[in-house]
Short mmCIF file of C-alpha atoms in Angstrom, two decimals:
data_model
loop_
_atom_site.label_atom_id
_atom_site.label_comp_id
_atom_site.label_asym_id
_atom_site.label_seq_id
_atom_site.Cartn_x
_atom_site.Cartn_y
_atom_site.Cartn_z
CA MET A 1 -8.65 26.97 -132.64
CA ASP A 2 -7.85 27.15 -136.82
CA MET A 3 -10.45 24.46 -137.80
CA GLN A 4 -13.03 26.53 -135.51
CA THR A 5 -11.44 29.55 -137.10
CA SER A 6 -12.00 28.22 -140.80
CA PHE A 7 -15.40 26.57 -140.54
CA LEU A 8 -17.02 29.85 -138.86
CA ASP A 9 -15.70 32.09 -141.86
CA ARG A 10 -16.98 29.66 -143.94
CA LEU A 11 -20.29 29.69 -142.31
CA PHE A 12 -20.19 33.25 -142.54
CA GLU A 13 -19.24 33.31 -146.29
CA ALA A 14 -21.87 31.28 -146.91
CA GLY A 15 -24.44 33.03 -145.00
CA LEU A 16 -25.44 30.97 -142.44
CA LEU A 17 -24.60 32.36 -139.69
CA ILE A 18 -24.18 36.36 -139.84
CA ASP A 19 -21.09 38.33 -137.85
CA THR A 20 -22.39 40.79 -134.96
CA GLY A 21 -18.60 41.54 -134.30
CA ILE A 22 -18.86 39.95 -130.94
CA ASP A 23 -17.90 36.06 -130.77
CA GLY A 24 -20.23 33.89 -130.35
CA LEU A 25 -23.47 36.37 -130.94
CA TYR A 26 -24.59 35.19 -134.28
CA GLY A 27 -27.90 35.72 -136.94
CA ARG A 28 -28.82 32.73 -138.72
CA SER A 29 -30.28 32.78 -142.36
CA GLY A 30 -33.39 31.44 -143.22
CA GLN A 31 -31.81 28.50 -143.78
CA PHE A 32 -30.27 27.70 -140.78
CA GLU A 33 -33.28 28.10 -139.13
CA GLU A 34 -34.98 25.85 -141.30
CA VAL A 35 -32.81 23.39 -140.66
CA ILE A 36 -33.42 23.86 -136.78
CA ALA A 37 -37.48 23.93 -137.35
CA ALA A 38 -36.72 20.81 -138.81
CA PHE A 39 -34.87 18.82 -136.19
CA GLU A 40 -37.59 20.24 -133.39
CA ARG A 41 -40.07 18.35 -135.87
CA LEU A 42 -38.18 14.94 -135.57
CA ILE A 43 -37.66 15.67 -131.40
CA ASP A 44 -41.76 16.26 -131.62
CA LYS A 45 -42.19 12.78 -134.06
CA VAL A 46 -39.74 11.00 -131.07
CA GLY A 47 -41.14 11.88 -127.38
CA GLY A 48 -44.48 13.28 -128.77
CA ALA A 49 -46.45 9.97 -128.01
CA ASP A 50 -44.92 10.66 -124.14
CA GLY A 51 -47.71 13.39 -123.73
CA ALA A 52 -45.27 16.15 -122.06
CA GLU A 53 -46.91 19.29 -120.99
CA ALA A 54 -44.96 22.24 -123.10
CA MET A 55 -43.75 25.32 -121.93
CA ARG A 56 -42.10 28.48 -123.63
CA PHE A 57 -40.63 30.75 -121.33
CA PRO A 58 -38.43 34.03 -122.52
CA PRO A 59 -34.86 34.00 -122.51
CA GLY A 60 -34.51 36.45 -118.86
CA MET A 61 -35.60 35.00 -116.01
CA ASN A 62 -36.77 35.83 -112.32
CA ARG A 63 -33.65 37.08 -110.88
CA ALA A 64 -34.66 36.10 -107.53
CA PHE A 65 -35.64 32.60 -108.98
CA PHE A 66 -32.13 32.88 -110.16
CA GLU A 67 -30.03 33.42 -106.82
CA LYS A 68 -32.26 30.97 -104.89
CA SER A 69 -30.51 28.10 -107.70
CA GLY A 70 -27.15 28.46 -106.71
CA TYR A 71 -25.80 29.08 -109.98
CA MET A 72 -23.89 31.89 -109.32
CA LYS A 73 -22.09 29.61 -106.21
CA SER A 74 -21.46 26.69 -109.39
CA PHE A 75 -20.93 28.46 -112.79
CA PRO A 76 -20.05 32.72 -111.89
CA GLN A 77 -18.58 32.74 -114.79
CA LEU A 78 -21.13 31.89 -117.27
CA ALA A 79 -23.70 34.12 -115.86
CA GLY A 80 -25.18 37.06 -117.54
CA THR A 81 -27.44 39.80 -115.67
CA VAL A 82 -29.59 42.53 -117.18
CA HIS A 83 -28.87 46.16 -116.18
CA SER A 84 -30.34 49.23 -117.00
CA PHE A 85 -30.11 53.26 -116.48
CA CYS A 86 -32.43 54.06 -113.47
CA GLY A 87 -31.39 57.61 -113.33
CA SER A 88 -31.71 61.57 -113.16
CA GLU A 89 -31.83 63.92 -115.70
CA LEU A 90 -29.04 65.12 -114.69
CA ASP A 91 -27.27 61.16 -114.62
CA HIS A 92 -28.62 61.13 -118.27
CA VAL A 93 -26.21 64.00 -119.20
CA SER A 94 -23.45 62.64 -117.48
CA LEU A 95 -24.08 59.32 -119.42
CA LEU A 96 -24.53 61.08 -122.72
CA GLN A 97 -20.94 62.80 -121.83
CA CYS A 98 -19.12 59.38 -121.48
CA MET A 99 -20.28 58.52 -124.35
CA GLU A 100 -19.25 61.28 -126.70
CA VAL A 101 -15.60 60.99 -124.89
CA GLY A 102 -15.80 57.08 -125.44
CA GLU A 103 -15.36 56.82 -121.15
CA ASP A 104 -17.60 53.74 -119.66
CA TRP A 105 -20.92 54.80 -119.68
CA THR A 106 -22.01 51.92 -117.94
CA LYS A 107 -21.27 52.40 -115.05
CA GLY A 108 -24.34 53.68 -114.22
CA GLN A 109 -26.49 51.35 -114.68
CA GLU A 110 -28.40 49.12 -112.22
CA ALA A 111 -29.08 45.76 -111.67
CA THR A 112 -32.62 44.98 -113.34
CA ASP A 113 -34.77 41.83 -111.36
CA ILE A 114 -33.97 39.67 -114.84
CA VAL A 115 -31.75 37.67 -115.44
CA LEU A 116 -30.21 35.69 -118.50
CA THR A 117 -31.50 32.27 -118.51
CA PRO A 118 -28.61 29.99 -117.98
CA ALA A 119 -30.81 26.82 -119.32
CA ALA A 120 -34.03 25.86 -120.48
CA CYS A 121 -34.78 24.26 -116.97
CA TYR A 122 -34.83 26.76 -114.44
CA PRO A 123 -37.52 28.86 -114.54
CA LEU A 124 -39.28 25.09 -114.52
CA TYR A 125 -39.06 24.45 -110.74
CA PRO A 126 -40.49 27.28 -109.32
CA THR A 127 -43.41 26.78 -112.05
CA ILE A 128 -44.40 23.54 -110.54
CA ALA A 129 -43.35 24.11 -107.23
CA LYS A 130 -45.67 26.31 -106.47
CA ARG A 131 -48.38 23.81 -108.23
CA GLY A 132 -48.71 21.68 -104.71
CA ASN A 133 -47.55 18.18 -104.78
CA LEU A 134 -46.89 16.41 -108.06
CA PRO A 135 -49.80 13.89 -109.30
CA LYS A 136 -48.75 10.03 -108.51
CA THR A 137 -47.11 10.32 -112.18
CA GLY A 138 -44.57 12.49 -111.81
CA GLY A 139 -44.73 15.08 -114.63
CA LEU A 140 -43.04 15.23 -118.14
CA PHE A 141 -42.29 18.51 -119.33
CA ASP A 142 -41.16 19.67 -122.90
CA LEU A 143 -39.37 23.47 -122.78
CA GLN A 144 -37.55 25.61 -125.67
CA SER A 145 -35.59 29.06 -124.60
CA TYR A 146 -32.58 30.75 -125.55
CA CYS A 147 -30.09 30.37 -123.09
CA PHE A 148 -27.25 32.78 -122.23
CA ARG A 149 -23.14 31.83 -121.37
CA HIS A 150 -20.59 34.29 -120.96
CA GLU A 151 -17.89 32.56 -123.19
CA PRO A 152 -16.90 33.85 -126.15
CA SER A 153 -15.08 32.23 -128.18
CA LYS A 154 -14.34 31.56 -132.41
CA ASP A 155 -15.71 28.38 -132.73
CA PRO A 156 -19.10 28.25 -133.82
CA ALA A 157 -20.48 25.38 -131.43
CA ARG A 158 -19.61 27.30 -128.62
CA GLN A 159 -21.98 30.36 -128.96
CA GLN A 160 -23.06 32.69 -125.89
CA LEU A 161 -26.79 32.71 -127.33
CA PHE A 162 -28.11 29.81 -128.47
CA ARG A 163 -30.97 27.46 -128.33
CA MET A 164 -32.27 24.25 -125.52
CA ARG A 165 -34.98 22.01 -126.37
CA GLU A 166 -34.83 20.32 -122.95
CA TYR A 167 -37.63 17.03 -121.62
CA VAL A 168 -37.67 17.68 -118.29
CA CYS A 169 -39.23 14.88 -116.06
CA MET A 170 -40.21 14.71 -112.48
CA GLY A 171 -40.87 11.44 -110.16
CA THR A 172 -39.39 8.59 -108.34
CA GLU A 173 -35.41 7.44 -108.39
CA GLU A 174 -36.23 4.55 -110.73
CA HIS A 175 -38.69 6.74 -112.86
CA VAL A 176 -36.13 9.41 -114.04
CA THR A 177 -33.38 7.56 -114.49
CA GLU A 178 -35.60 5.25 -117.04
CA PHE A 179 -36.39 8.30 -118.68
CA ARG A 180 -32.79 9.30 -118.98
CA GLN A 181 -31.80 5.95 -120.81
CA ARG A 182 -34.94 6.01 -122.30
CA TRP A 183 -33.42 9.11 -123.99
CA MET A 184 -29.92 8.24 -124.05
CA ASP A 185 -30.88 5.52 -126.30
CA ARG A 186 -33.21 7.73 -128.82
CA GLY A 187 -30.56 10.41 -129.09
CA VAL A 188 -28.43 7.65 -130.89
CA GLU A 189 -30.86 6.20 -132.81
CA MET A 190 -32.28 9.84 -133.93
CA MET A 191 -28.43 11.10 -134.75
CA LYS A 192 -28.58 7.68 -137.18
CA ALA A 193 -31.47 8.98 -138.94
CA VAL A 194 -29.58 12.26 -139.60
CA GLY A 195 -26.22 10.65 -140.76
CA LEU A 196 -24.24 11.23 -137.72
CA GLU A 197 -21.96 9.82 -136.43
CA VAL A 198 -22.47 9.62 -132.53
CA THR A 199 -20.59 8.85 -129.15
CA ILE A 200 -22.23 8.79 -125.64
CA ASP A 201 -19.49 9.70 -123.13
CA ILE A 202 -19.74 10.56 -119.05
CA ALA A 203 -19.54 14.37 -118.59
CA ASN A 204 -19.41 16.92 -116.23
CA ASP A 205 -20.80 20.58 -116.19
CA PRO A 206 -17.70 23.81 -116.25
CA PHE A 207 -17.79 24.07 -112.01
CA PHE A 208 -16.05 27.41 -110.99
CA GLY A 209 -12.91 27.40 -108.38
CA ARG A 210 -10.89 24.85 -106.47
CA ALA A 211 -14.25 23.31 -104.94
CA GLY A 212 -15.74 22.84 -108.35
CA LYS A 213 -13.08 20.59 -108.59
CA MET A 214 -14.43 18.37 -106.27
CA LEU A 215 -17.89 18.58 -107.73
CA ALA A 216 -16.74 17.60 -110.98
CA ASN A 217 -15.05 14.95 -109.82
CA ASN A 218 -18.62 13.75 -107.94
CA GLN A 219 -20.56 14.82 -110.99
CA ARG A 220 -18.74 11.80 -113.03
CA ASP A 221 -17.87 9.03 -110.09
CA GLN A 222 -21.77 8.76 -109.97
CA ASN A 223 -22.59 8.73 -113.40
CA LEU A 224 -24.77 12.41 -113.51
CA LYS A 225 -24.44 13.61 -116.66
CA PHE A 226 -23.73 11.87 -120.19
CA GLU A 227 -23.37 13.58 -123.53
CA LEU A 228 -23.75 12.51 -126.83
CA LEU A 229 -20.40 13.61 -129.15
CA ILE A 230 -20.56 14.71 -132.43
CA PRO A 231 -17.17 15.58 -134.72
CA ILE A 232 -18.23 19.77 -135.65
CA THR A 233 -14.59 21.61 -135.92
CA SER A 234 -12.75 18.92 -134.24
CA ALA A 235 -12.07 14.52 -134.44
CA ALA A 236 -10.38 14.66 -131.29
CA ASN A 237 -12.03 16.73 -129.41
CA PRO A 238 -15.86 16.28 -130.81
CA THR A 239 -18.65 18.72 -129.71
CA ALA A 240 -21.53 17.91 -127.13
CA CYS A 241 -25.10 18.13 -129.03
CA MET A 242 -27.47 16.56 -125.90
CA SER A 243 -26.74 15.86 -122.75
CA PHE A 244 -28.70 13.70 -120.26
CA ASN A 245 -28.69 15.03 -116.72
CA TYR A 246 -30.38 12.95 -113.01
CA HIS A 247 -30.35 15.23 -111.16
CA GLN A 248 -30.98 13.39 -108.05
CA ASP A 249 -33.60 14.85 -105.44
CA ALA A 250 -31.96 18.10 -105.24
CA PHE A 251 -33.46 20.26 -107.24
CA GLY A 252 -36.59 18.70 -105.48
CA ALA A 253 -35.20 19.50 -102.51
CA LYS A 254 -33.84 22.80 -103.11
CA TRP A 255 -37.91 24.20 -104.66
CA GLY A 256 -40.19 22.00 -102.59
CA LEU A 257 -40.70 19.67 -105.19
CA ASN A 258 -43.03 16.67 -103.71
CA LEU A 259 -44.75 13.54 -105.21
CA GLU A 260 -48.42 12.31 -104.01
CA ASP A 261 -46.73 10.33 -101.12
CA GLY A 262 -44.76 13.78 -100.13
CA SER A 263 -41.37 12.53 -100.41
CA VAL A 264 -38.51 14.68 -102.30
CA ALA A 265 -39.44 14.03 -106.04
CA HIS A 266 -35.87 13.03 -108.35
CA THR A 267 -35.19 14.77 -111.88
CA ALA A 268 -33.89 13.78 -115.05
CA CYS A 269 -33.77 16.39 -118.06
CA VAL A 270 -32.54 15.75 -121.48
CA GLY A 271 -31.05 18.51 -124.15
CA PHE A 272 -30.92 19.25 -127.33
CA GLY A 273 -28.30 22.25 -128.39
CA LEU A 274 -30.19 22.87 -131.79
CA GLU A 275 -28.14 25.13 -133.07
CA ARG A 276 -24.69 22.32 -132.20
CA ILE A 277 -27.53 19.84 -133.89
CA ALA A 278 -26.97 22.47 -137.33
CA LEU A 279 -23.61 22.86 -137.55
CA ALA A 280 -23.09 19.09 -137.02
CA LEU A 281 -25.26 18.33 -139.72
CA PHE A 282 -24.03 21.36 -141.86
CA HIS A 283 -20.52 20.56 -141.12
CA HIS A 284 -21.06 16.34 -142.07
CA HIS A 285 -23.11 16.84 -145.31
CA GLY A 286 -22.10 20.32 -146.36
CA PHE A 287 -23.59 23.95 -147.06
CA ASP A 288 -26.18 22.72 -149.99
CA VAL A 289 -29.05 21.51 -148.12
CA LYS A 290 -30.57 20.15 -151.17
CA ALA A 291 -27.31 18.15 -151.86
CA TRP A 292 -27.92 16.42 -148.86
CA PRO A 293 -28.33 12.24 -148.49
CA ALA A 294 -32.01 12.03 -150.05
CA ASN A 295 -32.54 9.49 -146.69
CA VAL A 296 -31.37 12.81 -144.28
CA ARG A 297 -33.19 14.70 -145.43
CA LYS A 298 -36.77 12.40 -145.14
CA ALA A 299 -35.87 12.10 -142.26
CA LEU A 300 -36.15 15.41 -141.41
CA TRP A 301 -38.63 17.07 -143.80
CA GLY A 302 -41.01 13.61 -144.47
#
């Protein structure tokens, strides 16, 4: 925790992150954004020839789709909903009185039809399902979105609002598992190109509760999730900066994603934690981008 706080304080002092008074909710400097933009161009360079269809969804998604996804069954502790004032003039007077005396003014807020997007791919599945059966070649999609997960922390690499870049592949089991392996290999090479030491390990999602432990064990036993790990605030507990996930036919069955022959599509995704990768670069190469090694600068800026 001391190392995490120390690094966070140094990021604040350097102006790379901007303190908002809420753990895990930070502004970013122009320099920080420039590094993320440069790394996204590297992603484009590596994956661009694959011909993925690009989509950009907002940081909020349809609440009905969110409910159908089953996210609340597995990760209720991470979810964020959007509430708004929906009352009368009299209710407004009461709200202002509560604010004036420091009481809870949010108790009259009502849930809207929007929830905060938990992962960049969640709005994709119902969108593609509306199109009907996938073509014979399956589908490949390039996504980027702000995402929200309610886990306040002093660790600057564990933010509550962060950006996720994803490639999502839909097709047969063989097709999507080959896609995942290809990106695991690419991910290691990309990180080497920008001077970062990495390891890849089996992982599991933070499923909630007693039943969640069984789901996590099943996920690990079936090698469904791998993470690319980079030391940022701890060498003993490196940070997951990329993830490689095989969902089997779970999303295909849930959303009615079918292949040309009518069989249920399998899906897999690769996710880049953009803020985490930028933080890894600043941690390993220093806060002065101009002083980064020439080969790293070349990989990012040409």
